[in-house]
mmCIF file of C-alpha atoms in Angstrom:
data_model
loop_
_atom_site.group_PDB
_atom_site.id
_atom_site.type_symbol
_atom_site.label_atom_id
_atom_site.label_comp_id
_atom_site.label_asym_id
_atom_site.label_seq_id
_atom_site.Cartn_x
_atom_site.Cartn_y
_atom_site.Cartn_z
ATOM 1 C CA MET Z 294 -155.609 -4.368 138.930
ATOM 2 C CA ILE Z 295 -158.974 -6.191 137.505
ATOM 3 C CA THR Z 296 -158.361 -9.797 137.755
ATOM 4 C CA PHE Z 297 -161.906 -11.846 135.478
ATOM 5 C CA ASP Z 298 -162.550 -15.590 134.512
ATOM 6 C CA THR Z 299 -162.993 -15.784 131.243
ATOM 7 C CA THR Z 300 -161.951 -19.388 130.646
ATOM 8 C CA THR Z 301 -163.865 -21.616 128.293
ATOM 9 C CA GLY Z 302 -163.137 -24.742 129.192
ATOM 10 C CA ALA Z 303 -160.786 -25.903 126.789
ATOM 11 C CA PRO Z 304 -157.682 -28.466 128.320
ATOM 12 C CA GLY Z 305 -154.651 -26.173 129.503
ATOM 13 C CA GLY Z 306 -155.787 -22.990 131.008
ATOM 14 C CA ALA Z 307 -153.793 -20.294 131.609
ATOM 15 C CA ARG Z 308 -152.920 -17.064 133.590
ATOM 16 C CA LEU Z 309 -152.036 -14.218 131.160
ATOM 17 C CA THR Z 310 -151.650 -10.471 132.273
ATOM 18 C CA VAL Z 311 -152.974 -7.627 130.170
ATOM 19 C CA VAL Z 312 -151.201 -4.781 130.763
ATOM 20 C CA GLN Z 313 -153.119 -1.698 129.577
ATOM 21 C CA SER Z 314 -151.526 1.599 129.012
ATOM 22 C CA SER Z 315 -154.830 4.157 127.772
ATOM 23 C CA PRO Z 316 -158.041 3.625 129.251
ATOM 24 C CA ASP Z 317 -159.786 3.767 125.788
ATOM 25 C CA VAL Z 318 -157.080 0.750 124.636
ATOM 26 C CA SER Z 319 -158.577 -2.149 125.477
ATOM 27 C CA LEU Z 320 -158.918 -5.900 125.058
ATOM 28 C CA ASP Z 321 -162.177 -4.612 123.178
ATOM 29 C CA THR Z 322 -162.589 -7.466 120.774
ATOM 30 C CA TRP Z 323 -160.492 -10.251 122.219
ATOM 31 C CA ALA Z 324 -162.359 -9.896 125.443
ATOM 32 C CA ASP Z 325 -164.417 -12.825 124.944
ATOM 33 C CA LEU Z 326 -162.058 -14.777 123.193
ATOM 34 C CA LEU Z 327 -158.848 -15.050 125.115
ATOM 35 C CA GLY Z 328 -160.068 -18.374 127.291
ATOM 36 C CA ALA Z 329 -157.814 -17.970 130.021
ATOM 37 C CA ASP Z 330 -157.620 -16.206 133.739
ATOM 38 C CA LEU Z 331 -157.100 -12.847 132.676
ATOM 39 C CA SER Z 332 -155.320 -10.408 135.202
ATOM 40 C CA VAL Z 333 -155.487 -6.611 133.744
ATOM 41 C CA VAL Z 334 -152.643 -4.244 134.690
ATOM 42 C CA ARG Z 335 -154.302 -0.479 134.614
ATOM 43 C CA ALA Z 336 -150.577 0.954 134.176
ATOM 44 C CA PHE Z 337 -152.393 4.180 133.272
ATOM 45 C CA ASP Z 338 -154.364 4.589 136.455
ATOM 46 C CA GLY Z 339 -151.281 3.581 138.393
ATOM 47 C CA ASP Z 340 -151.315 -0.342 138.978
ATOM 48 C CA PRO Z 341 -148.475 -1.305 139.824
ATOM 49 C CA LEU Z 342 -146.215 -3.563 136.917
ATOM 50 C CA PRO Z 343 -145.836 -7.112 137.836
ATOM 51 C CA ALA Z 344 -142.632 -8.839 138.420
ATOM 52 C CA LEU Z 345 -141.417 -11.305 135.707
ATOM 53 C CA ASP Z 346 -142.507 -14.529 138.167
ATOM 54 C CA GLU Z 347 -145.816 -12.669 138.843
ATOM 55 C CA VAL Z 348 -147.222 -12.868 134.735
ATOM 56 C CA GLY Z 349 -148.274 -16.276 134.887
ATOM 57 C CA ASP Z 350 -148.616 -18.322 131.828
ATOM 58 C CA GLY Z 351 -148.215 -15.690 129.770
ATOM 59 C CA LEU Z 352 -147.844 -11.388 128.805
ATOM 60 C CA LEU Z 353 -149.996 -9.041 127.149
ATOM 61 C CA VAL Z 354 -149.289 -5.792 126.066
ATOM 62 C CA LEU Z 355 -151.830 -3.248 123.911
ATOM 63 C CA GLY Z 356 -151.114 -0.432 122.585
ATOM 64 C CA GLY Z 357 -151.986 3.474 123.960
ATOM 65 C CA HIS Z 358 -152.167 7.218 122.935
ATOM 66 C CA LEU Z 359 -147.710 7.295 123.978
ATOM 67 C CA SER Z 360 -144.291 6.872 122.440
ATOM 68 C CA ALA Z 361 -141.764 4.148 123.028
ATOM 69 C CA HIS Z 362 -140.428 7.371 124.614
ATOM 70 C CA ASP Z 363 -142.634 8.720 126.672
ATOM 71 C CA ASP Z 364 -141.304 7.753 130.582
ATOM 72 C CA ALA Z 365 -141.755 11.662 131.363
ATOM 73 C CA ARG Z 366 -145.914 10.937 131.118
ATOM 74 C CA ALA Z 367 -145.969 7.499 131.592
ATOM 75 C CA PRO Z 368 -143.673 6.799 134.402
ATOM 76 C CA TRP Z 369 -144.308 2.804 133.760
ATOM 77 C CA LEU Z 370 -142.835 2.396 130.720
ATOM 78 C CA PRO Z 371 -138.758 1.719 131.202
ATOM 79 C CA ALA Z 372 -140.581 -0.954 133.758
ATOM 80 C CA LEU Z 373 -142.473 -2.342 131.059
ATOM 81 C CA ARG Z 374 -139.435 -2.576 128.171
ATOM 82 C CA ASP Z 375 -137.797 -4.358 131.098
ATOM 83 C CA LEU Z 376 -140.868 -6.604 131.896
ATOM 84 C CA LEU Z 377 -141.282 -7.346 127.894
ATOM 85 C CA LEU Z 378 -137.512 -8.341 127.549
ATOM 86 C CA ALA Z 379 -137.657 -10.200 130.630
ATOM 87 C CA ALA Z 380 -140.260 -12.287 128.865
ATOM 88 C CA ALA Z 381 -138.892 -12.427 125.779
ATOM 89 C CA THR Z 382 -135.785 -13.826 126.936
ATOM 90 C CA SER Z 383 -137.471 -16.440 130.019
ATOM 91 C CA GLY Z 384 -139.675 -18.275 127.433
ATOM 92 C CA VAL Z 385 -142.631 -16.762 128.556
ATOM 93 C CA PRO Z 386 -145.118 -16.448 125.308
ATOM 94 C CA THR Z 387 -145.664 -12.455 125.354
ATOM 95 C CA LEU Z 388 -148.261 -10.591 122.666
ATOM 96 C CA ALA Z 389 -147.066 -7.252 122.511
ATOM 97 C CA ILE Z 390 -149.652 -4.984 120.229
ATOM 98 C CA CYS Z 391 -148.894 -1.783 118.399
ATOM 99 C CA LEU Z 392 -147.473 0.875 121.353
ATOM 100 C CA GLY Z 393 -146.420 -2.948 122.522
ATOM 101 C CA ALA Z 394 -144.499 -3.898 119.704
ATOM 102 C CA GLN Z 395 -142.771 -0.699 119.564
ATOM 103 C CA LEU Z 396 -141.321 -0.868 123.110
ATOM 104 C CA LEU Z 397 -140.596 -4.326 123.059
ATOM 105 C CA ALA Z 398 -138.516 -3.381 120.007
ATOM 106 C CA VAL Z 399 -137.047 -0.885 121.643
ATOM 107 C CA ALA Z 400 -136.689 -2.809 124.971
ATOM 108 C CA GLY Z 401 -134.314 -5.424 122.903
ATOM 109 C CA GLY Z 402 -132.093 -2.768 121.293
ATOM 110 C CA GLY Z 403 -134.105 -1.367 118.400
ATOM 111 C CA HIS Z 404 -135.420 1.871 117.021
ATOM 112 C CA VAL Z 405 -138.622 3.650 116.953
ATOM 113 C CA GLU Z 406 -139.155 7.171 115.026
ATOM 114 C CA VAL Z 407 -142.238 9.485 116.639
ATOM 115 C CA ALA Z 408 -144.428 10.557 113.742
ATOM 116 C CA ALA Z 409 -142.107 8.602 110.818
ATOM 117 C CA PRO Z 410 -142.431 9.641 107.571
ATOM 118 C CA PRO Z 411 -144.286 8.792 104.904
ATOM 119 C CA GLY Z 412 -147.472 9.384 108.237
ATOM 120 C CA ARG Z 413 -150.109 8.636 109.678
ATOM 121 C CA GLU Z 414 -151.192 4.977 108.832
ATOM 122 C CA VAL Z 415 -154.517 4.098 109.704
ATOM 123 C CA GLY Z 416 -157.499 1.868 108.899
ATOM 124 C CA VAL Z 417 -157.621 -1.010 106.511
ATOM 125 C CA THR Z 418 -153.548 -2.091 105.727
ATOM 126 C CA ARG Z 419 -152.485 -4.661 103.183
ATOM 127 C CA VAL Z 420 -149.821 -6.906 104.905
ATOM 128 C CA PHE Z 421 -147.030 -8.918 103.498
ATOM 129 C CA TRP Z 422 -146.022 -11.713 105.149
ATOM 130 C CA ARG Z 423 -142.360 -13.145 105.190
ATOM 131 C CA ARG Z 424 -141.195 -17.200 104.851
ATOM 132 C CA GLU Z 425 -140.424 -17.139 108.165
ATOM 133 C CA ALA Z 426 -143.802 -15.931 109.256
ATOM 134 C CA LEU Z 427 -145.769 -19.288 108.051
ATOM 135 C CA GLU Z 428 -143.006 -20.710 110.378
ATOM 136 C CA ASP Z 429 -143.910 -18.912 113.365
ATOM 137 C CA PRO Z 430 -145.927 -20.819 116.706
ATOM 138 C CA VAL Z 431 -148.499 -18.090 116.451
ATOM 139 C CA LEU Z 432 -148.233 -15.727 113.061
ATOM 140 C CA GLY Z 433 -148.272 -19.226 111.118
ATOM 141 C CA ALA Z 434 -152.039 -19.121 111.582
ATOM 142 C CA LEU Z 435 -152.725 -15.961 109.851
ATOM 143 C CA ALA Z 436 -150.332 -16.354 106.848
ATOM 144 C CA GLY Z 437 -150.217 -19.608 106.411
ATOM 145 C CA GLY Z 438 -152.870 -22.546 105.266
ATOM 146 C CA ASP Z 439 -155.630 -21.377 102.136
ATOM 147 C CA ALA Z 440 -157.225 -18.420 102.768
ATOM 148 C CA PRO Z 441 -153.616 -16.247 104.538
ATOM 149 C CA VAL Z 442 -154.603 -12.877 106.037
ATOM 150 C CA GLU Z 443 -154.112 -10.531 103.824
ATOM 151 C CA ARG Z 444 -155.512 -6.786 105.591
ATOM 152 C CA VAL Z 445 -155.917 -6.072 109.079
ATOM 153 C CA ALA Z 446 -156.705 -2.678 111.171
ATOM 154 C CA SER Z 447 -153.890 -0.271 111.976
ATOM 155 C CA ALA Z 448 -153.769 2.857 113.639
ATOM 156 C CA HIS Z 449 -150.374 4.700 114.154
ATOM 157 C CA GLY Z 450 -148.341 7.943 113.937
ATOM 158 C CA ASP Z 451 -145.030 6.169 115.345
ATOM 159 C CA ALA Z 452 -142.819 3.098 113.789
ATOM 160 C CA ILE Z 453 -140.244 1.034 114.289
ATOM 161 C CA VAL Z 454 -137.152 1.826 112.065
ATOM 162 C CA ASP Z 455 -134.788 -0.703 112.799
ATOM 163 C CA LEU Z 456 -135.586 -4.357 114.122
ATOM 164 C CA PRO Z 457 -133.375 -5.092 117.402
ATOM 165 C CA PRO Z 458 -130.438 -7.532 116.169
ATOM 166 C CA SER Z 459 -131.719 -10.408 117.157
ATOM 167 C CA ALA Z 460 -135.235 -10.535 116.280
ATOM 168 C CA VAL Z 461 -136.952 -12.272 113.433
ATOM 169 C CA TRP Z 462 -138.767 -10.136 110.707
ATOM 170 C CA LEU Z 463 -142.182 -11.650 109.969
ATOM 171 C CA ALA Z 464 -144.142 -9.126 108.010
ATOM 172 C CA SER Z 465 -144.060 -5.665 106.157
ATOM 173 C CA SER Z 466 -147.033 -3.022 104.522
ATOM 174 C CA ASN Z 467 -146.401 -0.812 102.312
ATOM 175 C CA MET Z 468 -145.780 1.920 104.116
ATOM 176 C CA TYR Z 469 -143.727 0.515 106.938
ATOM 177 C CA PRO Z 470 -141.290 -2.466 106.558
ATOM 178 C CA TYR Z 471 -141.942 -4.158 110.256
ATOM 179 C CA GLN Z 472 -145.114 -4.969 111.127
ATOM 180 C CA ALA Z 473 -144.502 -8.053 112.960
ATOM 181 C CA PHE Z 474 -141.250 -9.282 114.573
ATOM 182 C CA ARG Z 475 -140.610 -12.072 116.777
ATOM 183 C CA LEU Z 476 -138.179 -11.572 119.378
ATOM 184 C CA GLY Z 477 -137.071 -14.392 121.487
ATOM 185 C CA SER Z 478 -140.763 -16.156 122.952
ATOM 186 C CA ALA Z 479 -142.618 -12.598 121.841
ATOM 187 C CA LEU Z 480 -144.064 -11.506 118.808
ATOM 188 C CA GLY Z 481 -144.900 -8.509 118.271
ATOM 189 C CA VAL Z 482 -147.118 -6.619 115.867
ATOM 190 C CA GLN Z 483 -147.568 -3.011 114.735
ATOM 191 C CA PHE Z 484 -151.511 -4.049 113.978
ATOM 192 C CA ARG Z 485 -154.468 -3.728 115.789
ATOM 193 C CA PRO Z 486 -155.879 -7.196 115.709
ATOM 194 C CA GLU Z 487 -157.911 -6.510 118.705
ATOM 195 C CA ALA Z 488 -159.532 -3.360 117.334
ATOM 196 C CA SER Z 489 -163.354 -3.059 116.591
ATOM 197 C CA TRP Z 490 -165.355 -0.445 114.846
ATOM 198 C CA ALA Z 491 -165.970 1.634 117.279
ATOM 199 C CA SER Z 492 -162.824 1.454 118.900
ATOM 200 C CA LEU Z 493 -161.158 2.619 115.287
ATOM 201 C CA ALA Z 494 -163.429 5.178 114.626
ATOM 202 C CA GLY Z 495 -163.140 7.169 118.453
ATOM 203 C CA TRP Z 496 -158.898 6.541 117.770
ATOM 204 C CA CYS Z 497 -160.149 8.595 114.249
ATOM 205 C CA ASP Z 498 -161.595 11.734 115.931
ATOM 206 C CA ARG Z 499 -158.457 12.226 117.655
ATOM 207 C CA HIS Z 500 -156.831 13.546 115.248
ATOM 208 C CA ASP Z 501 -157.778 16.430 112.858
ATOM 209 C CA ASP Z 502 -155.420 14.528 109.607
ATOM 210 C CA VAL Z 503 -157.923 11.458 109.413
ATOM 211 C CA ASP Z 504 -160.669 11.229 107.040
ATOM 212 C CA THR Z 505 -162.539 9.103 109.842
ATOM 213 C CA ALA Z 506 -165.689 7.865 107.228
ATOM 214 C CA GLU Z 507 -163.476 7.407 105.281
ATOM 215 C CA VAL Z 508 -161.290 5.095 106.789
ATOM 216 C CA LEU Z 509 -164.345 3.041 108.311
ATOM 217 C CA ALA Z 510 -165.689 2.668 104.728
ATOM 218 C CA GLY Z 511 -162.887 0.645 103.962
ATOM 219 C CA PHE Z 512 -162.983 -1.029 107.485
ATOM 220 C CA ASP Z 513 -166.446 -2.179 106.550
ATOM 221 C CA ALA Z 514 -165.594 -2.920 102.982
ATOM 222 C CA HIS Z 515 -162.684 -5.159 104.669
ATOM 223 C CA ALA Z 516 -165.096 -6.341 108.003
ATOM 224 C CA ALA Z 517 -164.833 -10.256 108.100
ATOM 225 C CA GLU Z 518 -161.649 -11.332 107.397
ATOM 226 C CA ILE Z 519 -159.632 -8.266 109.487
ATOM 227 C CA ALA Z 520 -162.513 -10.071 112.062
ATOM 228 C CA ASP Z 521 -161.381 -13.088 111.323
ATOM 229 C CA GLY Z 522 -157.164 -11.730 110.784
ATOM 230 C CA GLY Z 523 -157.835 -10.915 115.261
ATOM 231 C CA ARG Z 524 -160.079 -14.355 115.793
ATOM 232 C CA ARG Z 525 -157.301 -16.342 114.102
ATOM 233 C CA LEU Z 526 -154.516 -14.722 116.227
ATOM 234 C CA VAL Z 527 -155.510 -14.785 119.912
ATOM 235 C CA GLU Z 528 -156.732 -18.015 119.283
ATOM 236 C CA SER Z 529 -153.383 -18.996 117.767
ATOM 237 C CA PHE Z 530 -151.824 -17.043 120.888
ATOM 238 C CA VAL Z 531 -153.741 -18.802 123.471
ATOM 239 C CA ALA Z 532 -152.780 -21.785 122.072
ATOM 240 C CA GLU Z 533 -149.472 -21.158 122.693
ATOM 241 C CA VAL Z 534 -149.070 -20.490 125.748
ATOM 242 C CA ARG Z 535 -151.546 -23.531 126.603
ATOM 243 C CA ALA Z 536 -148.600 -25.458 125.160
ATOM 244 C CA ALA Z 537 -146.211 -23.995 127.210
ATOM 245 C CA VAL Z 538 -148.035 -24.676 130.504
ATOM 246 C CA VAL Z 539 -148.681 -28.559 129.351
ATOM 247 C CA ARG Z 540 -144.677 -27.791 128.632
ATOM 248 C CA GLY Z 541 -143.326 -26.944 132.200
ATOM 249 C CA SER Z 542 -146.094 -29.475 133.655
ATOM 250 C CA VAL Z 543 -144.671 -32.646 131.865
ATOM 251 C CA SER Z 544 -141.204 -30.862 132.719
ATOM 252 C CA ALA Z 545 -141.872 -30.945 136.021
#
């Protein structure tokens, strides 16, 4: 486990646990934006997952080159699914990205299809916000206002095909319906708001069926909007965590 402080000095400090399942799927562009005391659990390297009461004020679960059902290759996944569901049902502000979102969906009773049709969704994705997203405490920062974010970066082959029964559906894309959803205090996003150009290039190069140059050209064309969406999302999530800290202090 790696612990470090990226506190920005903003009021309402927060302690976050970040779970990383693949060495090349990291905080990436968010490393300097989180503004919180971070504990990074490198599950792929054998770090044990924390219990719910050890998470701190919030939980962030990153993506990875795994299936949500890949328990044999990644023996920490059952415990991670349990942790996500416990956080979501206990009021812990949680953000689950890509594989993290798929794990959250499975943990809540939804379904994820491996190598789902219509195929791999990689590169710039047009996202369509549902009305419920406008009221979401985190995604409202992307879906609302005078300039809603319309394009995000994606990189996934598996897909959520059924949401948990109690989930709130928040966004879709042309290829896949479930780009974002909320389950209790947890937000799951299928897209990759933290991804940099370099990370996307590396992920593309892993697959023979992806034209890396074409994907990166599309990314370049919308780089400013993609970066703005990522910044809005991380800042909104940290604000939600800090608000929960303040509420806890007041109630105490």
